[in-house]
């Protein structure tokens, strides 16, 4: 079994989070950070993204201590990306209260030579033109994951669709899948996205779980049932990080491996929602992950 490395590009952020349970300011977040922290439980990860003058040395040290390669964190003059989100009582819904691009504006990453050889690449939710520019720099990735959002489907449909044929797993929520495919039914939407070129489509459905569509099969998992969801921020990226981390750890890419990896992604996501931002990941252990994985197996076997 060869553990392969993963490169992730996306936002590195400080978040203000408001949920029905309370409020937190200045929480470490961003799509690439949530992904990298989750993946680091399983495999070596290189984190690529811009940081500003306000990024504390202690935060970088935390990431390095997790085994995350932070040499791709590019220090630029200005403030780190900031996002302020507010969840509704129904925590499947949230509003962006404020977003400050800071050092993300004008960021054009140059991937270091060592990182370019990473066989697993995850393109976090950023401008599809930037995602393509990054992907072009990788030598021969074995598996490419991609996340996107409504904004890019509306504003950059052409570049996004052009990327799909280079994507092994498109990770997308159900609303985005419908928007991208211009189809109300999620199954038809996924089929349409496969026809656009993505090799597999993983549709996230929040508290209802996820469905993986490939041309020849469909696999559905529930979310792990929790009594309390404290803060859903980062669940999607943590899910993707757990999934790709586990794939990289095994080196397998067949359907069975992908199914197991999706369950690990589900398990990781079920932990991150237990506290604000990524706080829960600081105390999480591999033993807790494996215990919940076996609970999940029991939950879904009949
Ligand atoms: P998730 O809950 O998995 O969608 O991820 C939430 C994370 O994405 C937060 O930590 C935010 O900092 C980050 N985020 C929110 N909006 C954007 C955006 N427009 N571009 C990049 N990152 C974002």
Coordinates of C-alpha atoms and ligand atoms in Angstrom, one line a residue:
X1 CA 0.0 0.0 0.0
X2 CA 1.6 3.3 -1.1
X3 CA 0.3 6.5 0.5
X4 CA 0.2 9.2 -2.1
X5 CA 0.2 12.9 -1.5
X6 CA -2.6 15.4 -2.1
X7 CA -2.4 19.0 -3.2
X8 CA -5.3 21.3 -2.4
X9 CA -5.9 24.8 -3.6
X10 CA -8.6 27.1 -2.3
X11 CA -9.5 29.7 0.3
X12 CA -7.6 30.2 3.6
X13 CA -9.8 32.3 5.7
X14 CA -10.8 33.8 9.0
X15 CA -14.5 33.3 9.5
X16 CA -17.2 35.0 11.6
X17 CA -19.8 32.4 12.2
X18 CA -23.4 32.8 13.5
X19 CA -25.5 29.8 14.1
X20 CA -28.5 29.2 16.3
X21 CA -26.1 28.0 19.0
X22 CA -24.0 31.2 19.1
X23 CA -21.3 33.3 17.4
X24 CA -17.6 33.0 16.9
X25 CA -15.2 35.5 15.4
X26 CA -11.9 35.0 13.6
X27 CA -12.2 31.2 13.3
X28 CA -9.6 29.6 11.1
X29 CA -11.5 28.4 8.0
X30 CA -11.5 28.5 4.2
X31 CA -12.2 25.7 1.9
X32 CA -8.6 24.6 1.5
X33 CA -7.9 24.6 5.2
X34 CA -11.0 22.5 6.1
X35 CA -10.1 20.1 3.3
X36 CA -6.4 19.9 4.3
X37 CA -7.0 19.3 8.0
X38 CA -9.5 16.5 7.2
X39 CA -7.2 14.9 4.6
X40 CA -4.2 15.1 7.0
X41 CA -5.7 12.3 9.2
X42 CA -4.9 9.9 6.3
X43 CA -2.3 11.2 3.9
X44 CA 0.4 13.9 3.3
X45 CA -1.2 17.2 2.1
X46 CA 0.2 20.3 0.5
X47 CA -1.9 23.4 1.1
X48 CA -1.9 26.1 -1.5
X49 CA -3.6 29.5 -1.0
X50 CA -2.9 33.1 -0.2
X51 CA -2.4 34.5 3.4
X52 CA -2.1 38.1 4.5
X53 CA 0.0 40.0 7.1
X54 CA -2.5 39.1 9.8
X55 CA -2.0 35.4 9.5
X56 CA -0.5 34.3 12.9
X57 CA 2.7 32.2 13.1
X58 CA 0.9 30.0 15.6
X59 CA -1.8 29.2 13.1
X60 CA 0.7 28.1 10.5
X61 CA 2.5 26.0 13.2
X62 CA -0.8 24.3 14.0
X63 CA -1.2 23.2 10.4
X64 CA 2.5 22.2 10.1
X65 CA 2.1 20.2 13.3
X66 CA -0.7 18.3 11.6
X67 CA 1.8 17.3 8.9
X68 CA 0.4 19.7 6.4
X69 CA 3.0 21.1 3.9
X70 CA 2.5 24.9 4.2
X71 CA 5.2 25.9 1.7
X72 CA 2.4 26.8 -0.8
X73 CA 0.8 29.3 1.6
X74 CA 1.7 32.5 -0.3
X75 CA 2.2 35.5 1.9
X76 CA 0.9 38.6 0.2
X77 CA 0.5 42.2 1.5
X78 CA -2.9 42.8 2.9
X79 CA -5.5 41.0 4.9
X80 CA -6.3 37.3 4.8
X81 CA -9.7 36.4 3.1
X82 CA -12.6 36.9 5.5
X83 CA -16.1 35.4 5.4
X84 CA -19.0 36.1 7.6
X85 CA -21.8 33.5 7.4
X86 CA -25.2 33.3 9.3
X87 CA -27.2 30.1 9.5
X88 CA -31.0 29.9 9.6
X89 CA -32.8 27.8 12.2
X90 CA -32.8 25.3 9.4
X91 CA -29.1 24.9 9.2
X92 CA -29.2 23.6 5.7
X93 CA -29.6 27.3 4.8
X94 CA -27.1 30.1 5.3
X95 CA -26.5 33.6 4.1
X96 CA -23.2 35.3 3.4
X97 CA -23.3 38.4 5.5
X98 CA -20.0 39.8 4.3
X99 CA -17.1 38.6 2.3
X100 CA -13.7 40.4 2.0
X101 CA -11.4 38.9 -0.7
X102 CA -8.3 40.6 0.8
X103 CA -5.2 38.9 -0.5
X104 CA -7.3 36.6 -2.7
X105 CA -7.9 39.4 -5.2
X106 CA -5.3 39.0 -7.9
X107 CA -3.9 35.8 -6.5
X108 CA -2.4 33.6 -9.3
X109 CA -0.7 30.6 -7.7
X110 CA 2.5 29.2 -9.0
X111 CA 2.7 25.6 -7.8
X112 CA 6.1 24.5 -6.5
X113 CA 7.9 21.8 -8.5
X114 CA 7.6 19.2 -5.7
X115 CA 3.9 19.8 -5.3
X116 CA 3.3 19.5 -9.1
X117 CA 4.0 15.8 -8.8
X118 CA 1.2 15.2 -6.3
X119 CA -1.1 12.5 -7.8
X120 CA -4.2 13.7 -6.0
X121 CA -5.4 17.2 -6.7
X122 CA -8.4 19.0 -5.1
X123 CA -9.5 22.3 -6.7
X124 CA -11.5 24.1 -4.0
X125 CA -14.3 26.4 -4.7
X126 CA -12.6 29.3 -6.5
X127 CA -12.8 30.9 -10.0
X128 CA -12.8 28.2 -12.6
X129 CA -10.2 30.1 -14.6
X130 CA -7.9 29.9 -11.6
X131 CA -8.8 26.2 -11.1
X132 CA -7.7 25.6 -14.7
X133 CA -4.5 27.6 -14.3
X134 CA -3.6 25.5 -11.3
X135 CA -4.5 22.2 -12.9
X136 CA -2.4 23.0 -15.9
X137 CA 0.6 23.1 -13.6
X138 CA 0.3 19.5 -12.4
X139 CA 2.3 16.9 -14.2
X140 CA -0.1 13.9 -14.5
X141 CA -2.6 13.8 -11.6
X142 CA -4.2 10.4 -11.1
X143 CA -7.3 11.8 -9.5
X144 CA -8.7 15.3 -9.7
X145 CA -11.6 16.5 -7.4
X146 CA -13.3 19.8 -7.9
X147 CA -15.8 21.8 -5.9
X148 CA -17.7 24.8 -7.1
X149 CA -20.7 27.0 -6.1
X150 CA -23.7 28.9 -7.5
X151 CA -21.7 32.1 -8.1
X152 CA -19.3 30.4 -10.5
X153 CA -22.1 28.4 -12.3
X154 CA -23.9 31.8 -12.9
X155 CA -20.8 33.8 -13.7
X156 CA -18.4 31.4 -15.3
X157 CA -20.4 28.6 -16.8
X158 CA -18.3 28.3 -19.9
X159 CA -14.9 27.9 -18.2
X160 CA -16.5 25.6 -15.6
X161 CA -18.0 23.3 -18.1
X162 CA -14.8 23.2 -20.1
X163 CA -13.0 21.9 -16.9
X164 CA -15.4 19.0 -16.3
X165 CA -13.8 16.6 -18.7
X166 CA -10.6 16.8 -16.6
X167 CA -12.4 16.1 -13.3
X168 CA -12.6 12.6 -11.8
X169 CA -15.0 13.6 -8.9
X170 CA -17.1 16.7 -9.0
X171 CA -18.2 17.4 -5.5
X172 CA -21.3 19.6 -5.5
X173 CA -24.4 20.2 -3.5
X174 CA -27.9 19.3 -4.8
X175 CA -28.9 22.9 -5.5
X176 CA -25.7 23.5 -7.4
X177 CA -26.1 20.3 -9.4
X178 CA -29.6 21.3 -10.5
X179 CA -28.3 24.8 -11.5
X180 CA -25.4 23.4 -13.4
X181 CA -27.4 20.9 -15.3
X182 CA -30.5 23.1 -15.6
X183 CA -32.5 20.1 -14.4
X184 CA -34.9 20.0 -11.3
X185 CA -34.5 16.3 -10.7
X186 CA -31.1 15.5 -9.0
X187 CA -30.7 12.1 -10.7
X188 CA -31.3 13.6 -14.2
X189 CA -29.0 16.5 -13.2
X190 CA -26.2 14.2 -12.2
X191 CA -26.6 12.2 -15.5
X192 CA -26.4 15.5 -17.4
X193 CA -23.2 16.5 -15.6
X194 CA -21.7 13.1 -16.4
X195 CA -22.6 13.8 -20.0
X196 CA -20.8 17.1 -19.8
X197 CA -17.6 15.1 -19.0
X198 CA -17.1 14.7 -15.3
X199 CA -16.2 11.0 -14.6
X200 CA -18.2 10.9 -11.3
X201 CA -20.5 13.3 -9.6
X202 CA -20.8 13.3 -5.8
X203 CA -24.0 15.2 -4.8
X204 CA -23.9 16.4 -1.2
X205 CA -27.3 16.7 0.5
X206 CA -26.4 18.2 3.9
X207 CA -28.1 16.4 6.7
X208 CA -29.5 13.9 4.2
X209 CA -26.1 12.5 3.2
X210 CA -24.6 12.2 -0.3
X211 CA -25.1 10.3 -3.5
X212 CA -22.3 9.2 -5.9
X213 CA -23.2 8.9 -9.6
X214 CA -20.9 7.3 -12.1
X215 CA -21.9 6.2 -15.6
X216 CA -22.6 2.6 -14.4
X217 CA -23.6 2.9 -10.8
X218 CA -25.2 4.9 -8.0
X219 CA -24.2 4.8 -4.3
X220 CA -26.1 6.6 -1.6
X221 CA -25.0 7.2 2.1
X222 CA -27.0 8.9 4.8
X223 CA -25.3 11.5 7.0
X224 CA -24.3 10.2 10.5
X225 CA -27.3 10.9 12.7
X226 CA -26.3 13.5 15.4
X227 CA -28.4 14.9 18.2
X228 CA -27.0 18.3 17.7
X229 CA -25.4 20.1 14.8
X230 CA -23.5 23.0 16.3
X231 CA -22.0 24.7 13.2
X232 CA -22.1 23.2 9.7
X233 CA -19.3 25.4 8.4
X234 CA -16.7 23.4 6.5
X235 CA -18.7 20.2 6.4
X236 CA -18.5 20.0 2.6
X237 CA -14.8 20.6 2.5
X238 CA -14.1 18.3 5.4
X239 CA -16.2 15.6 3.6
X240 CA -14.1 16.0 0.5
X241 CA -10.8 16.0 2.5
X242 CA -11.7 12.9 4.3
X243 CA -12.7 11.2 1.1
X244 CA -9.7 12.1 -0.9
X245 CA -7.4 11.5 2.1
X246 CA -8.6 8.0 2.4
X247 CA -8.3 7.3 -1.3
X248 CA -4.7 8.6 -1.2
X249 CA -4.0 6.4 1.8
X250 CA -5.1 3.2 0.0
X251 CA -4.0 4.2 -3.5
X252 CA -7.1 2.4 -4.8
X253 CA -9.5 4.2 -7.1
X254 CA -12.1 1.5 -8.0
X255 CA -15.8 1.9 -7.0
X256 CA -15.4 -0.1 -3.8
X257 CA -12.5 2.1 -2.6
X258 CA -14.5 5.2 -3.5
X259 CA -17.5 4.0 -1.5
X260 CA -15.4 3.4 1.6
X261 CA -13.7 6.8 1.1
X262 CA -17.1 8.4 1.0
X263 CA -18.0 6.9 4.3
X264 CA -14.8 8.2 5.8
X265 CA -15.7 11.6 4.4
X266 CA -19.1 11.4 6.0
X267 CA -17.6 10.4 9.3
X268 CA -15.1 13.4 9.2
X269 CA -17.9 15.8 8.3
X270 CA -20.0 14.5 11.3
X271 CA -17.2 15.6 13.7
X272 CA -16.5 19.0 12.2
X273 CA -20.1 20.1 12.8
X274 CA -19.9 19.4 16.5
X275 CA -18.2 22.7 17.3
X276 CA -17.5 26.1 15.6
X277 CA -15.3 26.1 12.5
X278 CA -12.5 23.6 12.7
X279 CA -12.2 23.5 16.5
X280 CA -13.3 19.9 16.9
X281 CA -10.6 18.7 14.5
X282 CA -8.0 19.9 17.0
X283 CA -8.9 17.2 19.5
X284 CA -10.2 14.5 17.1
X285 CA -8.2 11.2 17.1
X286 CA -7.9 8.5 14.5
X287 CA -9.4 6.1 17.1
X288 CA -12.5 8.2 17.3
X289 CA -12.8 8.3 13.5
X290 CA -12.5 4.5 13.3
X291 CA -15.0 4.0 16.1
X292 CA -17.6 6.2 14.3
X293 CA -16.8 4.4 11.0
X294 CA -17.7 1.1 12.5
X295 CA -20.9 2.7 14.0
X296 CA -21.7 3.9 10.5
X297 CA -21.3 0.4 9.1
X298 CA -23.7 -1.0 11.8
X299 CA -26.1 1.8 11.0
X300 CA -26.3 1.0 7.3
X301 CA -26.1 -2.8 7.2
X302 CA -29.3 -4.9 6.9
Ligands
LIG1 P1 -18.4 24.8 3.5 O1 -19.2 25.0 4.7 O2 -17.8 23.4 3.3 O3 -19.1 25.3 2.2 O4 -17.1 25.7 3.6 C1 -17.1 26.9 4.3 C2 -15.8 27.6 4.2 O5 -15.7 28.2 2.8 C3 -15.6 28.8 5.1 O6 -14.6 28.5 6.0 C4 -15.3 30.0 4.3 O7 -14.2 30.7 4.7 C5 -15.2 29.5 2.9 N1 -15.9 30.3 1.9 C6 -17.1 30.8 2.0 N2 -17.5 31.5 0.9 C7 -16.4 31.4 0.0 C8 -16.1 31.9 -1.3 N3 -17.0 32.6 -2.0 N4 -14.9 31.6 -1.8 C9 -14.0 30.9 -1.2 N5 -14.2 30.4 0.1 C10 -15.4 30.7 0.7

